[in-house]
Amino acid sequence: LGGSQHDNPGSFPLMILTSSVGRAAEICRDLRTELGGEKFIARLSAKSSKAAEQGIYVKNNPVIAGVGTPHRVQTLLDSKLISLRELSLVAIDLCRDSKKRNILDIPETASAFWKLFSSHIADSLRLETRVAERDPN
């Protein structure tokens, strides 16, 4: 996934968006177990730590995946604490909660997701597509 973390500190190649802090924690635990490393995954949710601390963590560690809620990721991007320079894959966690709703069913997370998508992710993905179209290889 993606390029070298040293080239673009504050960015990572995989972003996983989920509906809740608890679900973000669960995904992080699973990924850390599978990848065998604490410093490869950044949990980006409001209850895990302050936004500034999360930005510093991503800038100072070789993070390959950021897992978080749309609202927190939006806050981090708007504050320029993280960037999408290395982003090559966005995964949307569609796991259902106890009320049988997922990130796109819950009004608060759905609106935060679409705001994040339109303000940051769509442009990043369009840029990636334009670069790929120009690449002769």
PDB file of C-alpha atoms in Angstrom:
ATOM      1  CA  LEU A   1       0.000   0.000   0.000  1.00  0.00           C
ATOM      2  CA  GLY A   2       1.227   3.438  -0.964  1.00  0.00           C
ATOM      3  CA  GLY A   3       4.678   4.936  -0.820  1.00  0.00           C
ATOM      4  CA  SER A   4       7.179   5.557   1.901  1.00  0.00           C
ATOM      5  CA  GLN A   5       5.888   7.073   5.126  1.00  0.00           C
ATOM      6  CA  HIS A   6       9.116   9.028   5.380  1.00  0.00           C
ATOM      7  CA  ASP A   7       8.291  10.917   2.182  1.00  0.00           C
ATOM      8  CA  ASN A   8       4.921  12.167   3.452  1.00  0.00           C
ATOM      9  CA  PRO A   9       4.723  12.312   7.240  1.00  0.00           C
ATOM     10  CA  GLY A  10       1.172  12.881   8.408  1.00  0.00           C
ATOM     11  CA  SER A  11      -0.304  10.766   5.650  1.00  0.00           C
ATOM     12  CA  PHE A  12      -1.077   7.072   5.188  1.00  0.00           C
ATOM     13  CA  PRO A  13      -2.234   4.868   2.292  1.00  0.00           C
ATOM     14  CA  LEU A  14      -5.338   3.239   3.860  1.00  0.00           C
ATOM     15  CA  MET A  15      -8.231   4.976   5.568  1.00  0.00           C
ATOM     16  CA  ILE A  16     -11.016   3.001   7.223  1.00  0.00           C
ATOM     17  CA  LEU A  17     -14.113   4.998   8.137  1.00  0.00           C
ATOM     18  CA  THR A  18     -16.475   3.624  10.735  1.00  0.00           C
ATOM     19  CA  SER A  19     -19.587   4.723  12.600  1.00  0.00           C
ATOM     20  CA  SER A  20     -18.354   4.750  16.189  1.00  0.00           C
ATOM     21  CA  VAL A  21     -15.413   5.048  18.545  1.00  0.00           C
ATOM     22  CA  GLY A  22     -15.987   1.498  19.777  1.00  0.00           C
ATOM     23  CA  ARG A  23     -15.991   0.063  16.291  1.00  0.00           C
ATOM     24  CA  ALA A  24     -12.796   1.996  15.448  1.00  0.00           C
ATOM     25  CA  ALA A  25     -11.110   0.494  18.515  1.00  0.00           C
ATOM     26  CA  GLU A  26     -12.216  -3.007  17.506  1.00  0.00           C
ATOM     27  CA  ILE A  27     -10.898  -2.618  13.948  1.00  0.00           C
ATOM     28  CA  CYS A  28      -7.585  -1.230  15.251  1.00  0.00           C
ATOM     29  CA  ARG A  29      -7.158  -4.187  17.604  1.00  0.00           C
ATOM     30  CA  ASP A  30      -7.824  -6.633  14.775  1.00  0.00           C
ATOM     31  CA  LEU A  31      -5.453  -4.885  12.370  1.00  0.00           C
ATOM     32  CA  ARG A  32      -2.679  -4.648  14.962  1.00  0.00           C
ATOM     33  CA  THR A  33      -3.012  -8.374  15.619  1.00  0.00           C
ATOM     34  CA  GLU A  34      -2.888  -9.185  11.900  1.00  0.00           C
ATOM     35  CA  LEU A  35      -0.069  -6.760  11.039  1.00  0.00           C
ATOM     36  CA  GLY A  36       1.898  -7.344  14.217  1.00  0.00           C
ATOM     37  CA  GLY A  37       2.603  -3.761  15.122  1.00  0.00           C
ATOM     38  CA  GLU A  38       1.304  -0.975  17.317  1.00  0.00           C
ATOM     39  CA  LYS A  39       2.792   1.823  15.198  1.00  0.00           C
ATOM     40  CA  PHE A  40       1.237   0.772  11.911  1.00  0.00           C
ATOM     41  CA  ILE A  41      -2.366   1.736  12.807  1.00  0.00           C
ATOM     42  CA  ALA A  42      -3.679   5.119  13.971  1.00  0.00           C
ATOM     43  CA  ARG A  43      -7.022   5.287  15.767  1.00  0.00           C
ATOM     44  CA  LEU A  44      -8.628   8.566  14.756  1.00  0.00           C
ATOM     45  CA  SER A  45     -11.637   9.044  16.992  1.00  0.00           C
ATOM     46  CA  ALA A  46     -12.662  11.667  19.507  1.00  0.00           C
ATOM     47  CA  LYS A  47     -12.541   9.538  22.652  1.00  0.00           C
ATOM     48  CA  SER A  48      -9.165   7.898  22.045  1.00  0.00           C
ATOM     49  CA  SER A  49      -7.068  11.090  22.358  1.00  0.00           C
ATOM     50  CA  LYS A  50      -7.005  14.757  21.396  1.00  0.00           C
ATOM     51  CA  ALA A  51      -6.835  15.717  17.732  1.00  0.00           C
ATOM     52  CA  ALA A  52      -3.419  17.378  18.123  1.00  0.00           C
ATOM     53  CA  GLU A  53      -2.009  14.213  19.745  1.00  0.00           C
ATOM     54  CA  GLN A  54      -3.369  12.092  16.900  1.00  0.00           C
ATOM     55  CA  GLY A  55      -1.783  14.389  14.324  1.00  0.00           C
ATOM     56  CA  ILE A  56       1.597  14.186  16.076  1.00  0.00           C
ATOM     57  CA  TYR A  57       1.305  10.383  16.266  1.00  0.00           C
ATOM     58  CA  VAL A  58       0.635  10.084  12.522  1.00  0.00           C
ATOM     59  CA  LYS A  59       3.497  12.461  11.671  1.00  0.00           C
ATOM     60  CA  ASN A  60       6.011  10.665  13.914  1.00  0.00           C
ATOM     61  CA  ASN A  61       5.187   7.022  13.215  1.00  0.00           C
ATOM     62  CA  PRO A  62       5.157   4.819  10.088  1.00  0.00           C
ATOM     63  CA  VAL A  63       1.365   4.600   9.920  1.00  0.00           C
ATOM     64  CA  ILE A  64      -0.096   2.551   7.072  1.00  0.00           C
ATOM     65  CA  ALA A  65      -3.754   2.800   8.120  1.00  0.00           C
ATOM     66  CA  GLY A  66      -5.916   5.374   9.831  1.00  0.00           C
ATOM     67  CA  VAL A  67      -9.140   4.107  11.370  1.00  0.00           C
ATOM     68  CA  GLY A  68     -11.715   6.560  12.569  1.00  0.00           C
ATOM     69  CA  THR A  69     -15.040   8.283  12.507  1.00  0.00           C
ATOM     70  CA  PRO A  70     -15.823  10.700   9.673  1.00  0.00           C
ATOM     71  CA  HIS A  71     -16.192  13.661  12.017  1.00  0.00           C
ATOM     72  CA  ARG A  72     -12.745  13.185  13.612  1.00  0.00           C
ATOM     73  CA  VAL A  73     -11.030  12.589  10.273  1.00  0.00           C
ATOM     74  CA  GLN A  74     -12.676  15.782   8.948  1.00  0.00           C
ATOM     75  CA  THR A  75     -11.429  17.700  12.000  1.00  0.00           C
ATOM     76  CA  LEU A  76      -7.884  16.391  11.527  1.00  0.00           C
ATOM     77  CA  LEU A  77      -7.876  17.255   7.825  1.00  0.00           C
ATOM     78  CA  ASP A  78      -9.413  20.712   8.307  1.00  0.00           C
ATOM     79  CA  SER A  79      -6.781  21.459  10.971  1.00  0.00           C
ATOM     80  CA  LYS A  80      -4.044  20.157   8.641  1.00  0.00           C
ATOM     81  CA  LEU A  81      -2.948  17.675  11.310  1.00  0.00           C
ATOM     82  CA  ILE A  82      -3.061  14.865   8.729  1.00  0.00           C
ATOM     83  CA  SER A  83      -3.120  14.833   4.939  1.00  0.00           C
ATOM     84  CA  LEU A  84      -4.307  12.552   2.159  1.00  0.00           C
ATOM     85  CA  ARG A  85      -1.115  12.724   0.047  1.00  0.00           C
ATOM     86  CA  GLU A  86      -0.464   8.977   0.418  1.00  0.00           C
ATOM     87  CA  LEU A  87      -4.105   7.865   0.373  1.00  0.00           C
ATOM     88  CA  SER A  88      -4.733   5.099  -2.139  1.00  0.00           C
ATOM     89  CA  LEU A  89      -7.617   3.172  -0.558  1.00  0.00           C
ATOM     90  CA  VAL A  90     -10.684   4.188   1.433  1.00  0.00           C
ATOM     91  CA  ALA A  91     -12.653   1.421   3.143  1.00  0.00           C
ATOM     92  CA  ILE A  92     -16.077   2.059   4.613  1.00  0.00           C
ATOM     93  CA  ASP A  93     -16.958  -0.169   7.543  1.00  0.00           C
ATOM     94  CA  LEU A  94     -20.575  -1.194   6.995  1.00  0.00           C
ATOM     95  CA  CYS A  95     -20.822  -3.279  10.156  1.00  0.00           C
ATOM     96  CA  ARG A  96     -24.242  -2.832  11.750  1.00  0.00           C
ATOM     97  CA  ASP A  97     -24.717  -1.673  15.333  1.00  0.00           C
ATOM     98  CA  SER A  98     -27.181  -3.088  17.886  1.00  0.00           C
ATOM     99  CA  LYS A  99     -29.987  -1.163  16.163  1.00  0.00           C
ATOM    100  CA  LYS A 100     -29.025  -2.734  12.813  1.00  0.00           C
ATOM    101  CA  ARG A 101     -27.658   0.552  11.398  1.00  0.00           C
ATOM    102  CA  ASN A 102     -24.342   1.212   9.687  1.00  0.00           C
ATOM    103  CA  ILE A 103     -22.298   4.365   9.042  1.00  0.00           C
ATOM    104  CA  LEU A 104     -24.570   5.381   6.160  1.00  0.00           C
ATOM    105  CA  ASP A 105     -27.822   4.671   8.044  1.00  0.00           C
ATOM    106  CA  ILE A 106     -27.124   6.780  11.130  1.00  0.00           C
ATOM    107  CA  PRO A 107     -28.040  10.409  10.318  1.00  0.00           C
ATOM    108  CA  GLU A 108     -25.107  11.963  12.235  1.00  0.00           C
ATOM    109  CA  THR A 109     -22.440   9.702  10.759  1.00  0.00           C
ATOM    110  CA  ALA A 110     -23.978   9.690   7.275  1.00  0.00           C
ATOM    111  CA  SER A 111     -23.935  13.493   7.060  1.00  0.00           C
ATOM    112  CA  ALA A 112     -20.372  13.602   8.479  1.00  0.00           C
ATOM    113  CA  PHE A 113     -19.285  10.931   5.979  1.00  0.00           C
ATOM    114  CA  TRP A 114     -20.706  12.770   2.954  1.00  0.00           C
ATOM    115  CA  LYS A 115     -19.236  16.067   4.141  1.00  0.00           C
ATOM    116  CA  LEU A 116     -15.805  14.427   4.497  1.00  0.00           C
ATOM    117  CA  PHE A 117     -16.167  12.693   1.148  1.00  0.00           C
ATOM    118  CA  SER A 118     -17.126  15.846  -0.745  1.00  0.00           C
ATOM    119  CA  SER A 119     -14.661  18.176   0.993  1.00  0.00           C
ATOM    120  CA  HIS A 120     -11.539  15.981   1.024  1.00  0.00           C
ATOM    121  CA  ILE A 121     -11.751  12.406  -0.249  1.00  0.00           C
ATOM    122  CA  ALA A 122     -13.354  12.968  -3.668  1.00  0.00           C
ATOM    123  CA  ASP A 123     -10.724  15.545  -4.631  1.00  0.00           C
ATOM    124  CA  SER A 124      -7.929  13.283  -3.431  1.00  0.00           C
ATOM    125  CA  LEU A 125      -9.275  10.355  -5.453  1.00  0.00           C
ATOM    126  CA  ARG A 126      -9.799  12.528  -8.553  1.00  0.00           C
ATOM    127  CA  LEU A 127      -6.200  13.711  -8.310  1.00  0.00           C
ATOM    128  CA  GLU A 128      -5.025  10.086  -8.059  1.00  0.00           C
ATOM    129  CA  THR A 129      -7.068   9.211 -11.161  1.00  0.00           C
ATOM    130  CA  ARG A 130      -5.665  12.168 -13.137  1.00  0.00           C
ATOM    131  CA  VAL A 131      -2.094  11.203 -12.211  1.00  0.00           C
ATOM    132  CA  ALA A 132      -2.741   7.566 -13.180  1.00  0.00           C
ATOM    133  CA  GLU A 133      -4.205   8.634 -16.545  1.00  0.00           C
ATOM    134  CA  ARG A 134      -1.054  10.653 -17.353  1.00  0.00           C
ATOM    135  CA  ASP A 135       1.330   7.864 -16.333  1.00  0.00           C
ATOM    136  CA  PRO A 136       2.364   5.990 -19.521  1.00  0.00           C
ATOM    137  CA  ASN A 137       3.237   2.812 -17.544  1.00  0.00           C
TER     138      ASN A 137
END
